[in-house]
Amino acid sequence: LGVPMMVVFGTVPNIGQALSGYTNHILFFVLVSFGISEAIAKVPLSKRLLVLLIKLFGTKTKNILLALMLCAAVLSSIMSNVATTAVFVTVVLSFLNVYEDKETRSRSGKAFMIGLPIASMIGGMMTPAGSPLNMLGMDFLIESGTRISFVQWMCIGIPIALISLFAAWQLISFVFKPAEIGDDKVKAYITSLNIPKKFDFHEKYVSVIILCTFTLWVLSSWIPALNITVVGTIAFAFLFLPGIEVLNWKDYTRTVSWASFFLIGTMMSLGNALKVNGVSEWLVDLLFSSQINLPLVLLVAVICLIVFLLLIPIPI
């Protein structure tokens, strides 16, 4: 209702302006991201990475939780948080089936199911491609005459993400204390994932596509023409190539979170209306009229707190 009501009440001149959020390239990057995540889900690449981290960190349940969170964070750095969570939900559910006791499965399930989306969200901070919000922030910077490159973002985002991820893992493990299951059951779980010893053609193809895409995104720091959405869309198209067909259109459209698509498009349309009508400027003046002379560190802290509080009633 938000879209037509803007026209009815005259806050925007026409329906095209009311739908302005749906013409933003970021919304289409979300669709591309779901395609890339579906391609990753169709090959055992994510499972292979998870098993590698489990072997690296050990078979204690707390360490398996860290391996899962780190794996989700790494993948979330190149695709949307929602898509990353969707890829790993089935992996987590299959792991929880290892627990025979209902109570321990429930407690451990809380740790893993809370840890997964939190890790995806944290991993989304690592690169500009990790979240539509990052790209939106970069677009606002460009509008104000400032440009931050892909590499510059990573230099700030990766340290913040790693520290946040470790802190979140420790807190979740402390609160829910996932139950131990023993080495034998962990080995049985790894076996149940049915990961082939060798990469097949499709897994190699998807790996090359992802590697090339990430490389081009990094190069966009020096070659502005390599726009994140442009590169992502080309990579997305290559997943449908006849004769290879990692993806087909029917499977792809079924895996897209259309709720996310419409939520993002509508909220961006409403956000544009708030900006055009001066509501955003009024809100900033209202909130910062007395604090504007604060030292920079305190000012940033106040902004972070206000944004944090606004996220309670307003979608991200």
PDB file of C-alpha atoms in Angstrom:
ATOM      1  CA  LEU A   1       0.000   0.000   0.000  1.00  0.00           C
ATOM      2  CA  GLY A   2       2.932   2.340   0.586  1.00  0.00           C
ATOM      3  CA  VAL A   3       3.560   2.738  -3.158  1.00  0.00           C
ATOM      4  CA  PRO A   4       0.031   3.740  -4.328  1.00  0.00           C
ATOM      5  CA  MET A   5      -0.619   5.824  -1.191  1.00  0.00           C
ATOM      6  CA  MET A   6       2.329   8.072  -2.063  1.00  0.00           C
ATOM      7  CA  VAL A   7       0.503   8.937  -5.290  1.00  0.00           C
ATOM      8  CA  VAL A   8      -2.925   9.268  -3.632  1.00  0.00           C
ATOM      9  CA  PHE A   9      -1.614  11.728  -1.015  1.00  0.00           C
ATOM     10  CA  GLY A  10       0.532  13.643  -3.506  1.00  0.00           C
ATOM     11  CA  THR A  11       3.893  13.002  -1.851  1.00  0.00           C
ATOM     12  CA  VAL A  12       5.235  12.067  -5.304  1.00  0.00           C
ATOM     13  CA  PRO A  13       4.038  13.425  -8.682  1.00  0.00           C
ATOM     14  CA  ASN A  14       3.333  10.092 -10.397  1.00  0.00           C
ATOM     15  CA  ILE A  15       3.413   6.304 -10.089  1.00  0.00           C
ATOM     16  CA  GLY A  16       6.818   6.148 -11.814  1.00  0.00           C
ATOM     17  CA  GLN A  17       8.336   8.214  -9.010  1.00  0.00           C
ATOM     18  CA  ALA A  18       6.532   6.044  -6.441  1.00  0.00           C
ATOM     19  CA  LEU A  19       8.220   2.982  -7.937  1.00  0.00           C
ATOM     20  CA  SER A  20      11.666   4.615  -8.136  1.00  0.00           C
ATOM     21  CA  GLY A  21      13.190   2.067  -5.766  1.00  0.00           C
ATOM     22  CA  TYR A  22      12.541  -0.697  -8.296  1.00  0.00           C
ATOM     23  CA  THR A  23      14.794   0.930 -10.900  1.00  0.00           C
ATOM     24  CA  ASN A  24      17.838   0.944  -8.617  1.00  0.00           C
ATOM     25  CA  HIS A  25      20.650  -1.364  -9.769  1.00  0.00           C
ATOM     26  CA  ILE A  26      21.073  -2.644  -6.207  1.00  0.00           C
ATOM     27  CA  LEU A  27      17.707  -4.397  -6.356  1.00  0.00           C
ATOM     28  CA  PHE A  28      18.821  -6.317  -9.438  1.00  0.00           C
ATOM     29  CA  PHE A  29      22.106  -7.199  -7.764  1.00  0.00           C
ATOM     30  CA  VAL A  30      19.976  -8.932  -5.097  1.00  0.00           C
ATOM     31  CA  LEU A  31      18.364 -11.067  -7.832  1.00  0.00           C
ATOM     32  CA  VAL A  32      21.801 -11.854  -9.280  1.00  0.00           C
ATOM     33  CA  SER A  33      23.050 -12.784  -5.819  1.00  0.00           C
ATOM     34  CA  PHE A  34      20.300 -15.367  -5.393  1.00  0.00           C
ATOM     35  CA  GLY A  35      21.355 -16.907  -8.711  1.00  0.00           C
ATOM     36  CA  ILE A  36      24.994 -17.135  -7.648  1.00  0.00           C
ATOM     37  CA  SER A  37      23.984 -18.647  -4.304  1.00  0.00           C
ATOM     38  CA  GLU A  38      21.809 -21.238  -6.051  1.00  0.00           C
ATOM     39  CA  ALA A  39      24.752 -22.164  -8.282  1.00  0.00           C
ATOM     40  CA  ILE A  40      26.958 -22.608  -5.198  1.00  0.00           C
ATOM     41  CA  ALA A  41      24.246 -24.697  -3.540  1.00  0.00           C
ATOM     42  CA  LYS A  42      24.020 -26.984  -6.599  1.00  0.00           C
ATOM     43  CA  VAL A  43      27.676 -27.978  -6.328  1.00  0.00           C
ATOM     44  CA  PRO A  44      29.419 -29.242  -3.171  1.00  0.00           C
ATOM     45  CA  LEU A  45      31.682 -26.178  -2.976  1.00  0.00           C
ATOM     46  CA  SER A  46      30.233 -24.755   0.268  1.00  0.00           C
ATOM     47  CA  LYS A  47      30.184 -28.194   1.913  1.00  0.00           C
ATOM     48  CA  ARG A  48      33.784 -28.769   0.837  1.00  0.00           C
ATOM     49  CA  LEU A  49      34.821 -25.493   2.484  1.00  0.00           C
ATOM     50  CA  LEU A  50      32.887 -26.363   5.654  1.00  0.00           C
ATOM     51  CA  VAL A  51      34.546 -29.783   5.976  1.00  0.00           C
ATOM     52  CA  LEU A  52      37.970 -28.206   5.413  1.00  0.00           C
ATOM     53  CA  LEU A  53      37.336 -25.760   8.280  1.00  0.00           C
ATOM     54  CA  ILE A  54      36.015 -28.534  10.566  1.00  0.00           C
ATOM     55  CA  LYS A  55      39.226 -30.504   9.984  1.00  0.00           C
ATOM     56  CA  LEU A  56      41.224 -27.340  10.640  1.00  0.00           C
ATOM     57  CA  PHE A  57      39.448 -26.283  13.868  1.00  0.00           C
ATOM     58  CA  GLY A  58      38.650 -29.716  15.321  1.00  0.00           C
ATOM     59  CA  THR A  59      35.537 -31.787  15.981  1.00  0.00           C
ATOM     60  CA  LYS A  60      34.320 -30.154  19.201  1.00  0.00           C
ATOM     61  CA  THR A  61      30.793 -28.842  18.653  1.00  0.00           C
ATOM     62  CA  LYS A  62      31.816 -25.306  19.609  1.00  0.00           C
ATOM     63  CA  ASN A  63      34.546 -25.429  16.968  1.00  0.00           C
ATOM     64  CA  ILE A  64      32.123 -26.820  14.382  1.00  0.00           C
ATOM     65  CA  LEU A  65      29.901 -23.803  15.105  1.00  0.00           C
ATOM     66  CA  LEU A  66      32.904 -21.529  14.453  1.00  0.00           C
ATOM     67  CA  ALA A  67      33.650 -23.386  11.207  1.00  0.00           C
ATOM     68  CA  LEU A  68      30.045 -22.952  10.053  1.00  0.00           C
ATOM     69  CA  MET A  69      29.960 -19.248  10.982  1.00  0.00           C
ATOM     70  CA  LEU A  70      33.286 -18.554   9.273  1.00  0.00           C
ATOM     71  CA  CYS A  71      32.205 -20.481   6.165  1.00  0.00           C
ATOM     72  CA  ALA A  72      28.925 -18.532   6.000  1.00  0.00           C
ATOM     73  CA  ALA A  73      30.761 -15.241   6.532  1.00  0.00           C
ATOM     74  CA  VAL A  74      33.233 -15.945   3.705  1.00  0.00           C
ATOM     75  CA  LEU A  75      30.463 -16.775   1.221  1.00  0.00           C
ATOM     76  CA  SER A  76      28.355 -13.848   2.432  1.00  0.00           C
ATOM     77  CA  SER A  77      31.204 -11.537   1.461  1.00  0.00           C
ATOM     78  CA  ILE A  78      30.380 -12.142  -2.225  1.00  0.00           C
ATOM     79  CA  MET A  79      26.589 -12.583  -2.117  1.00  0.00           C
ATOM     80  CA  SER A  80      23.609 -11.352  -0.105  1.00  0.00           C
ATOM     81  CA  ASN A  81      23.128 -12.341   3.524  1.00  0.00           C
ATOM     82  CA  VAL A  82      19.676 -13.823   2.850  1.00  0.00           C
ATOM     83  CA  ALA A  83      20.994 -15.994   0.027  1.00  0.00           C
ATOM     84  CA  THR A  84      23.934 -17.218   2.117  1.00  0.00           C
ATOM     85  CA  THR A  85      21.652 -18.200   4.982  1.00  0.00           C
ATOM     86  CA  ALA A  86      19.404 -20.078   2.551  1.00  0.00           C
ATOM     87  CA  VAL A  87      22.403 -22.077   1.250  1.00  0.00           C
ATOM     88  CA  PHE A  88      23.455 -23.267   4.719  1.00  0.00           C
ATOM     89  CA  VAL A  89      20.074 -23.910   6.360  1.00  0.00           C
ATOM     90  CA  THR A  90      19.845 -27.440   4.943  1.00  0.00           C
ATOM     91  CA  VAL A  91      23.460 -28.128   5.964  1.00  0.00           C
ATOM     92  CA  VAL A  92      22.700 -27.089   9.556  1.00  0.00           C
ATOM     93  CA  LEU A  93      19.468 -29.098   9.680  1.00  0.00           C
ATOM     94  CA  SER A  94      21.259 -32.233   8.527  1.00  0.00           C
ATOM     95  CA  PHE A  95      23.902 -31.694  11.221  1.00  0.00           C
ATOM     96  CA  LEU A  96      21.263 -31.299  13.964  1.00  0.00           C
ATOM     97  CA  ASN A  97      19.803 -34.687  13.022  1.00  0.00           C
ATOM     98  CA  VAL A  98      22.935 -36.189  14.570  1.00  0.00           C
ATOM     99  CA  TYR A  99      21.531 -35.395  18.027  1.00  0.00           C
ATOM    100  CA  GLU A 100      19.339 -38.175  19.372  1.00  0.00           C
ATOM    101  CA  ASP A 101      18.106 -36.357  22.479  1.00  0.00           C
ATOM    102  CA  LYS A 102      15.409 -33.746  21.802  1.00  0.00           C
ATOM    103  CA  GLU A 103      16.542 -31.328  24.523  1.00  0.00           C
ATOM    104  CA  THR A 104      20.199 -31.226  23.465  1.00  0.00           C
ATOM    105  CA  ARG A 105      19.148 -30.921  19.812  1.00  0.00           C
ATOM    106  CA  SER A 106      16.952 -27.958  20.722  1.00  0.00           C
ATOM    107  CA  ARG A 107      19.688 -26.168  22.693  1.00  0.00           C
ATOM    108  CA  SER A 108      22.348 -26.840  20.082  1.00  0.00           C
ATOM    109  CA  GLY A 109      19.911 -25.928  17.304  1.00  0.00           C
ATOM    110  CA  LYS A 110      19.465 -22.478  18.833  1.00  0.00           C
ATOM    111  CA  ALA A 111      23.213 -21.904  18.774  1.00  0.00           C
ATOM    112  CA  PHE A 112      23.576 -22.954  15.129  1.00  0.00           C
ATOM    113  CA  MET A 113      20.402 -21.310  13.804  1.00  0.00           C
ATOM    114  CA  ILE A 114      21.176 -17.999  15.520  1.00  0.00           C
ATOM    115  CA  GLY A 115      24.850 -18.203  14.598  1.00  0.00           C
ATOM    116  CA  LEU A 116      24.144 -18.773  10.901  1.00  0.00           C
ATOM    117  CA  PRO A 117      22.247 -15.540  10.051  1.00  0.00           C
ATOM    118  CA  ILE A 118      24.476 -13.497  12.368  1.00  0.00           C
ATOM    119  CA  ALA A 119      27.574 -14.838  10.603  1.00  0.00           C
ATOM    120  CA  SER A 120      25.999 -14.106   7.209  1.00  0.00           C
ATOM    121  CA  MET A 121      25.233 -10.559   8.286  1.00  0.00           C
ATOM    122  CA  ILE A 122      28.743 -10.020   9.658  1.00  0.00           C
ATOM    123  CA  GLY A 123      30.352 -11.526   6.548  1.00  0.00           C
ATOM    124  CA  GLY A 124      28.322  -9.131   4.441  1.00  0.00           C
ATOM    125  CA  MET A 125      30.502  -6.310   5.801  1.00  0.00           C
ATOM    126  CA  MET A 126      33.713  -7.712   4.314  1.00  0.00           C
ATOM    127  CA  THR A 127      33.247  -6.441   0.752  1.00  0.00           C
ATOM    128  CA  PRO A 128      30.899  -4.016  -1.023  1.00  0.00           C
ATOM    129  CA  ALA A 129      29.345  -7.021  -2.831  1.00  0.00           C
ATOM    130  CA  GLY A 130      28.474  -8.657   0.483  1.00  0.00           C
ATOM    131  CA  SER A 131      25.309  -6.654   1.028  1.00  0.00           C
ATOM    132  CA  PRO A 132      23.021  -4.312  -0.928  1.00  0.00           C
ATOM    133  CA  LEU A 133      23.423  -1.882   1.985  1.00  0.00           C
ATOM    134  CA  ASN A 134      27.142  -1.544   1.275  1.00  0.00           C
ATOM    135  CA  MET A 135      26.452  -0.695  -2.356  1.00  0.00           C
ATOM    136  CA  LEU A 136      23.750   1.775  -1.309  1.00  0.00           C
ATOM    137  CA  GLY A 137      26.226   3.486   0.995  1.00  0.00           C
ATOM    138  CA  MET A 138      28.800   3.658  -1.804  1.00  0.00           C
ATOM    139  CA  ASP A 139      26.201   5.192  -4.147  1.00  0.00           C
ATOM    140  CA  PHE A 140      25.415   7.892  -1.562  1.00  0.00           C
ATOM    141  CA  LEU A 141      29.126   8.629  -1.235  1.00  0.00           C
ATOM    142  CA  ILE A 142      29.447   9.024  -5.018  1.00  0.00           C
ATOM    143  CA  GLU A 143      26.463  11.416  -5.035  1.00  0.00           C
ATOM    144  CA  SER A 144      28.270  13.540  -2.423  1.00  0.00           C
ATOM    145  CA  GLY A 145      31.441  13.615  -4.501  1.00  0.00           C
ATOM    146  CA  THR A 146      33.412  10.919  -2.642  1.00  0.00           C
ATOM    147  CA  ARG A 147      34.411   7.520  -3.982  1.00  0.00           C
ATOM    148  CA  ILE A 148      35.533   4.512  -1.956  1.00  0.00           C
ATOM    149  CA  SER A 149      37.019   1.599  -3.873  1.00  0.00           C
ATOM    150  CA  PHE A 150      36.360  -2.131  -3.474  1.00  0.00           C
ATOM    151  CA  VAL A 151      39.807  -2.668  -1.934  1.00  0.00           C
ATOM    152  CA  GLN A 152      39.476   0.315   0.416  1.00  0.00           C
ATOM    153  CA  TRP A 153      36.194  -1.106   1.692  1.00  0.00           C
ATOM    154  CA  MET A 154      37.810  -4.528   2.272  1.00  0.00           C
ATOM    155  CA  CYS A 155      40.660  -2.980   4.270  1.00  0.00           C
ATOM    156  CA  ILE A 156      38.083  -1.662   6.752  1.00  0.00           C
ATOM    157  CA  GLY A 157      35.403  -4.346   6.453  1.00  0.00           C
ATOM    158  CA  ILE A 158      37.471  -7.529   6.870  1.00  0.00           C
ATOM    159  CA  PRO A 159      39.076  -6.638  10.262  1.00  0.00           C
ATOM    160  CA  ILE A 160      35.707  -5.441  11.639  1.00  0.00           C
ATOM    161  CA  ALA A 161      33.983  -8.614  10.409  1.00  0.00           C
ATOM    162  CA  LEU A 162      36.592 -10.998  11.850  1.00  0.00           C
ATOM    163  CA  ILE A 163      36.536  -9.342  15.278  1.00  0.00           C
ATOM    164  CA  SER A 164      32.723  -9.244  15.299  1.00  0.00           C
ATOM    165  CA  LEU A 165      32.474 -12.861  14.153  1.00  0.00           C
ATOM    166  CA  PHE A 166      34.765 -14.129  16.909  1.00  0.00           C
ATOM    167  CA  ALA A 167      32.885 -12.116  19.558  1.00  0.00           C
ATOM    168  CA  ALA A 168      29.503 -13.378  18.306  1.00  0.00           C
ATOM    169  CA  TRP A 169      30.751 -16.993  18.293  1.00  0.00           C
ATOM    170  CA  GLN A 170      31.981 -16.717  21.878  1.00  0.00           C
ATOM    171  CA  LEU A 171      28.724 -15.139  23.084  1.00  0.00           C
ATOM    172  CA  ILE A 172      26.456 -17.651  21.321  1.00  0.00           C
ATOM    173  CA  SER A 173      28.553 -20.579  22.586  1.00  0.00           C
ATOM    174  CA  PHE A 174      28.404 -19.220  26.131  1.00  0.00           C
ATOM    175  CA  VAL A 175      24.639 -18.635  26.159  1.00  0.00           C
ATOM    176  CA  PHE A 176      23.465 -21.842  24.456  1.00  0.00           C
ATOM    177  CA  LYS A 177      26.428 -24.209  25.052  1.00  0.00           C
ATOM    178  CA  PRO A 178      25.962 -26.634  22.132  1.00  0.00           C
ATOM    179  CA  ALA A 179      26.225 -30.264  23.266  1.00  0.00           C
ATOM    180  CA  GLU A 180      29.164 -32.440  22.252  1.00  0.00           C
ATOM    181  CA  ILE A 181      28.431 -35.354  19.903  1.00  0.00           C
ATOM    182  CA  GLY A 182      31.754 -37.170  19.680  1.00  0.00           C
ATOM    183  CA  ASP A 183      34.273 -37.715  16.883  1.00  0.00           C
ATOM    184  CA  ASP A 184      32.471 -40.755  15.467  1.00  0.00           C
ATOM    185  CA  LYS A 185      29.242 -38.844  14.848  1.00  0.00           C
ATOM    186  CA  VAL A 186      31.125 -35.906  13.349  1.00  0.00           C
ATOM    187  CA  LYS A 187      32.876 -38.270  10.931  1.00  0.00           C
ATOM    188  CA  ALA A 188      29.521 -39.900  10.128  1.00  0.00           C
ATOM    189  CA  TYR A 189      28.044 -36.448   9.447  1.00  0.00           C
ATOM    190  CA  ILE A 190      30.916 -35.531   7.120  1.00  0.00           C
ATOM    191  CA  THR A 191      30.418 -38.826   5.276  1.00  0.00           C
ATOM    192  CA  SER A 192      26.670 -38.123   4.974  1.00  0.00           C
ATOM    193  CA  LEU A 193      27.435 -34.922   3.051  1.00  0.00           C
ATOM    194  CA  ASN A 194      28.504 -37.136   0.116  1.00  0.00           C
ATOM    195  CA  ILE A 195      31.256 -34.834  -1.070  1.00  0.00           C
ATOM    196  CA  PRO A 196      33.078 -36.328  -4.078  1.00  0.00           C
ATOM    197  CA  LYS A 197      36.858 -36.548  -3.797  1.00  0.00           C
ATOM    198  CA  LYS A 198      37.394 -34.781  -7.119  1.00  0.00           C
ATOM    199  CA  PHE A 199      35.826 -31.639  -8.529  1.00  0.00           C
ATOM    200  CA  ASP A 200      33.408 -32.402 -11.359  1.00  0.00           C
ATOM    201  CA  PHE A 201      32.989 -30.073 -14.357  1.00  0.00           C
ATOM    202  CA  HIS A 202      30.144 -28.021 -12.874  1.00  0.00           C
ATOM    203  CA  GLU A 203      31.969 -27.456  -9.588  1.00  0.00           C
ATOM    204  CA  LYS A 204      35.098 -26.353 -11.451  1.00  0.00           C
ATOM    205  CA  TYR A 205      32.990 -24.087 -13.674  1.00  0.00           C
ATOM    206  CA  VAL A 206      31.230 -22.412 -10.728  1.00  0.00           C
ATOM    207  CA  SER A 207      34.574 -22.016  -8.901  1.00  0.00           C
ATOM    208  CA  VAL A 208      36.131 -20.311 -11.950  1.00  0.00           C
ATOM    209  CA  ILE A 209      33.088 -18.026 -12.355  1.00  0.00           C
ATOM    210  CA  ILE A 210      33.273 -16.945  -8.696  1.00  0.00           C
ATOM    211  CA  LEU A 211      37.045 -16.455  -8.808  1.00  0.00           C
ATOM    212  CA  CYS A 212      36.848 -14.364 -12.004  1.00  0.00           C
ATOM    213  CA  THR A 213      33.948 -12.321 -10.618  1.00  0.00           C
ATOM    214  CA  PHE A 214      35.793 -11.521  -7.398  1.00  0.00           C
ATOM    215  CA  THR A 215      38.957 -10.640  -9.333  1.00  0.00           C
ATOM    216  CA  LEU A 216      37.042  -8.207 -11.537  1.00  0.00           C
ATOM    217  CA  TRP A 217      35.394  -6.671  -8.475  1.00  0.00           C
ATOM    218  CA  VAL A 218      38.833  -6.064  -6.961  1.00  0.00           C
ATOM    219  CA  LEU A 219      40.026  -4.563 -10.248  1.00  0.00           C
ATOM    220  CA  SER A 220      37.048  -2.180 -10.144  1.00  0.00           C
ATOM    221  CA  SER A 221      39.085  -0.257  -7.550  1.00  0.00           C
ATOM    222  CA  TRP A 222      41.189   0.981 -10.481  1.00  0.00           C
ATOM    223  CA  ILE A 223      38.794   0.425 -13.408  1.00  0.00           C
ATOM    224  CA  PRO A 224      35.466   2.164 -12.606  1.00  0.00           C
ATOM    225  CA  ALA A 225      33.781   0.607 -15.664  1.00  0.00           C
ATOM    226  CA  LEU A 226      33.819  -2.731 -13.829  1.00  0.00           C
ATOM    227  CA  ASN A 227      30.702  -1.864 -11.860  1.00  0.00           C
ATOM    228  CA  ILE A 228      29.812  -4.445  -9.173  1.00  0.00           C
ATOM    229  CA  THR A 229      26.311  -5.046 -10.554  1.00  0.00           C
ATOM    230  CA  VAL A 230      27.524  -5.186 -14.173  1.00  0.00           C
ATOM    231  CA  VAL A 231      30.201  -7.781 -13.371  1.00  0.00           C
ATOM    232  CA  GLY A 232      27.786  -9.776 -11.199  1.00  0.00           C
ATOM    233  CA  THR A 233      25.113  -9.801 -13.912  1.00  0.00           C
ATOM    234  CA  ILE A 234      27.558 -11.067 -16.547  1.00  0.00           C
ATOM    235  CA  ALA A 235      28.695 -13.845 -14.185  1.00  0.00           C
ATOM    236  CA  PHE A 236      25.043 -14.656 -13.499  1.00  0.00           C
ATOM    237  CA  ALA A 237      24.325 -14.960 -17.228  1.00  0.00           C
ATOM    238  CA  PHE A 238      27.232 -17.386 -17.702  1.00  0.00           C
ATOM    239  CA  LEU A 239      25.543 -19.773 -15.263  1.00  0.00           C
ATOM    240  CA  PHE A 240      22.734 -20.281 -17.813  1.00  0.00           C
ATOM    241  CA  LEU A 241      24.911 -20.995 -20.869  1.00  0.00           C
ATOM    242  CA  PRO A 242      23.385 -23.679 -23.157  1.00  0.00           C
ATOM    243  CA  GLY A 243      25.257 -26.951 -22.903  1.00  0.00           C
ATOM    244  CA  ILE A 244      26.457 -26.118 -19.383  1.00  0.00           C
ATOM    245  CA  GLU A 245      23.329 -24.884 -17.590  1.00  0.00           C
ATOM    246  CA  VAL A 246      24.446 -24.766 -14.000  1.00  0.00           C
ATOM    247  CA  LEU A 247      21.115 -22.982 -13.549  1.00  0.00           C
ATOM    248  CA  ASN A 248      17.819 -23.141 -15.392  1.00  0.00           C
ATOM    249  CA  TRP A 249      15.202 -20.428 -15.239  1.00  0.00           C
ATOM    250  CA  LYS A 250      12.541 -22.507 -13.478  1.00  0.00           C
ATOM    251  CA  ASP A 251      14.814 -23.546 -10.604  1.00  0.00           C
ATOM    252  CA  TYR A 252      16.238 -20.053 -10.288  1.00  0.00           C
ATOM    253  CA  THR A 253      12.887 -18.250  -9.965  1.00  0.00           C
ATOM    254  CA  ARG A 254      11.790 -20.786  -7.362  1.00  0.00           C
ATOM    255  CA  THR A 255      14.804 -20.053  -5.134  1.00  0.00           C
ATOM    256  CA  VAL A 256      14.575 -16.249  -5.237  1.00  0.00           C
ATOM    257  CA  SER A 257      13.263 -14.673  -2.032  1.00  0.00           C
ATOM    258  CA  TRP A 258      10.607 -12.499  -3.657  1.00  0.00           C
ATOM    259  CA  ALA A 259       9.641 -11.210  -0.221  1.00  0.00           C
ATOM    260  CA  SER A 260      13.119  -9.655   0.023  1.00  0.00           C
ATOM    261  CA  PHE A 261      12.824  -8.267  -3.508  1.00  0.00           C
ATOM    262  CA  PHE A 262       9.550  -6.462  -2.824  1.00  0.00           C
ATOM    263  CA  LEU A 263      10.578  -5.355   0.656  1.00  0.00           C
ATOM    264  CA  ILE A 264      13.807  -3.776  -0.608  1.00  0.00           C
ATOM    265  CA  GLY A 265      12.152  -2.179  -3.661  1.00  0.00           C
ATOM    266  CA  THR A 266       9.276  -0.699  -1.672  1.00  0.00           C
ATOM    267  CA  MET A 267      11.412   0.551   1.215  1.00  0.00           C
ATOM    268  CA  MET A 268      13.845   2.187  -1.234  1.00  0.00           C
ATOM    269  CA  SER A 269      10.889   3.857  -2.970  1.00  0.00           C
ATOM    270  CA  LEU A 270       9.622   5.180   0.383  1.00  0.00           C
ATOM    271  CA  GLY A 271      13.158   6.228   1.295  1.00  0.00           C
ATOM    272  CA  ASN A 272      13.482   8.212  -1.942  1.00  0.00           C
ATOM    273  CA  ALA A 273      10.195   9.978  -1.146  1.00  0.00           C
ATOM    274  CA  LEU A 274      11.433  10.847   2.346  1.00  0.00           C
ATOM    275  CA  LYS A 275      14.599  12.310   0.827  1.00  0.00           C
ATOM    276  CA  VAL A 276      12.847  14.275  -1.958  1.00  0.00           C
ATOM    277  CA  ASN A 277      10.281  15.767   0.433  1.00  0.00           C
ATOM    278  CA  GLY A 278      12.911  16.883   2.938  1.00  0.00           C
ATOM    279  CA  VAL A 279      11.849  14.508   5.718  1.00  0.00           C
ATOM    280  CA  SER A 280      15.355  13.004   5.986  1.00  0.00           C
ATOM    281  CA  GLU A 281      16.903  16.457   6.305  1.00  0.00           C
ATOM    282  CA  TRP A 282      14.321  17.451   8.929  1.00  0.00           C
ATOM    283  CA  LEU A 283      15.054  14.276  10.906  1.00  0.00           C
ATOM    284  CA  VAL A 284      18.798  14.919  10.863  1.00  0.00           C
ATOM    285  CA  ASP A 285      18.291  18.521  12.006  1.00  0.00           C
ATOM    286  CA  LEU A 286      16.004  17.308  14.776  1.00  0.00           C
ATOM    287  CA  LEU A 287      18.404  14.659  16.042  1.00  0.00           C
ATOM    288  CA  PHE A 288      21.699  16.516  15.656  1.00  0.00           C
ATOM    289  CA  SER A 289      20.861  20.139  16.392  1.00  0.00           C
ATOM    290  CA  SER A 290      22.599  19.991  19.804  1.00  0.00           C
ATOM    291  CA  GLN A 291      25.205  17.298  19.138  1.00  0.00           C
ATOM    292  CA  ILE A 292      26.627  18.604  15.868  1.00  0.00           C
ATOM    293  CA  ASN A 293      29.600  20.234  17.654  1.00  0.00           C
ATOM    294  CA  LEU A 294      30.669  16.982  19.289  1.00  0.00           C
ATOM    295  CA  PRO A 295      34.136  15.555  18.581  1.00  0.00           C
ATOM    296  CA  LEU A 296      34.146  13.295  15.522  1.00  0.00           C
ATOM    297  CA  VAL A 297      34.465  10.048  17.522  1.00  0.00           C
ATOM    298  CA  LEU A 298      31.458  10.902  19.709  1.00  0.00           C
ATOM    299  CA  LEU A 299      29.443  12.098  16.718  1.00  0.00           C
ATOM    300  CA  VAL A 300      29.998   8.782  14.918  1.00  0.00           C
ATOM    301  CA  ALA A 301      29.026   6.931  18.121  1.00  0.00           C
ATOM    302  CA  VAL A 302      25.790   8.936  18.391  1.00  0.00           C
ATOM    303  CA  ILE A 303      24.951   8.264  14.727  1.00  0.00           C
ATOM    304  CA  CYS A 304      25.584   4.526  15.226  1.00  0.00           C
ATOM    305  CA  LEU A 305      23.325   4.467  18.297  1.00  0.00           C
ATOM    306  CA  ILE A 306      20.496   6.311  16.524  1.00  0.00           C
ATOM    307  CA  VAL A 307      20.690   4.049  13.459  1.00  0.00           C
ATOM    308  CA  PHE A 308      20.736   1.021  15.761  1.00  0.00           C
ATOM    309  CA  LEU A 309      17.566   2.210  17.536  1.00  0.00           C
ATOM    310  CA  LEU A 310      15.841   3.064  14.247  1.00  0.00           C
ATOM    311  CA  LEU A 311      16.407  -0.513  13.059  1.00  0.00           C
ATOM    312  CA  ILE A 312      13.985  -1.776  15.727  1.00  0.00           C
ATOM    313  CA  PRO A 313      10.835  -0.342  14.015  1.00  0.00           C
ATOM    314  CA  ILE A 314      12.204   0.264  10.478  1.00  0.00           C
ATOM    315  CA  PRO A 315      13.395  -2.494   8.052  1.00  0.00           C
ATOM    316  CA  ILE A 316      17.112  -2.485   7.391  1.00  0.00           C
TER     317      ILE A 316
END
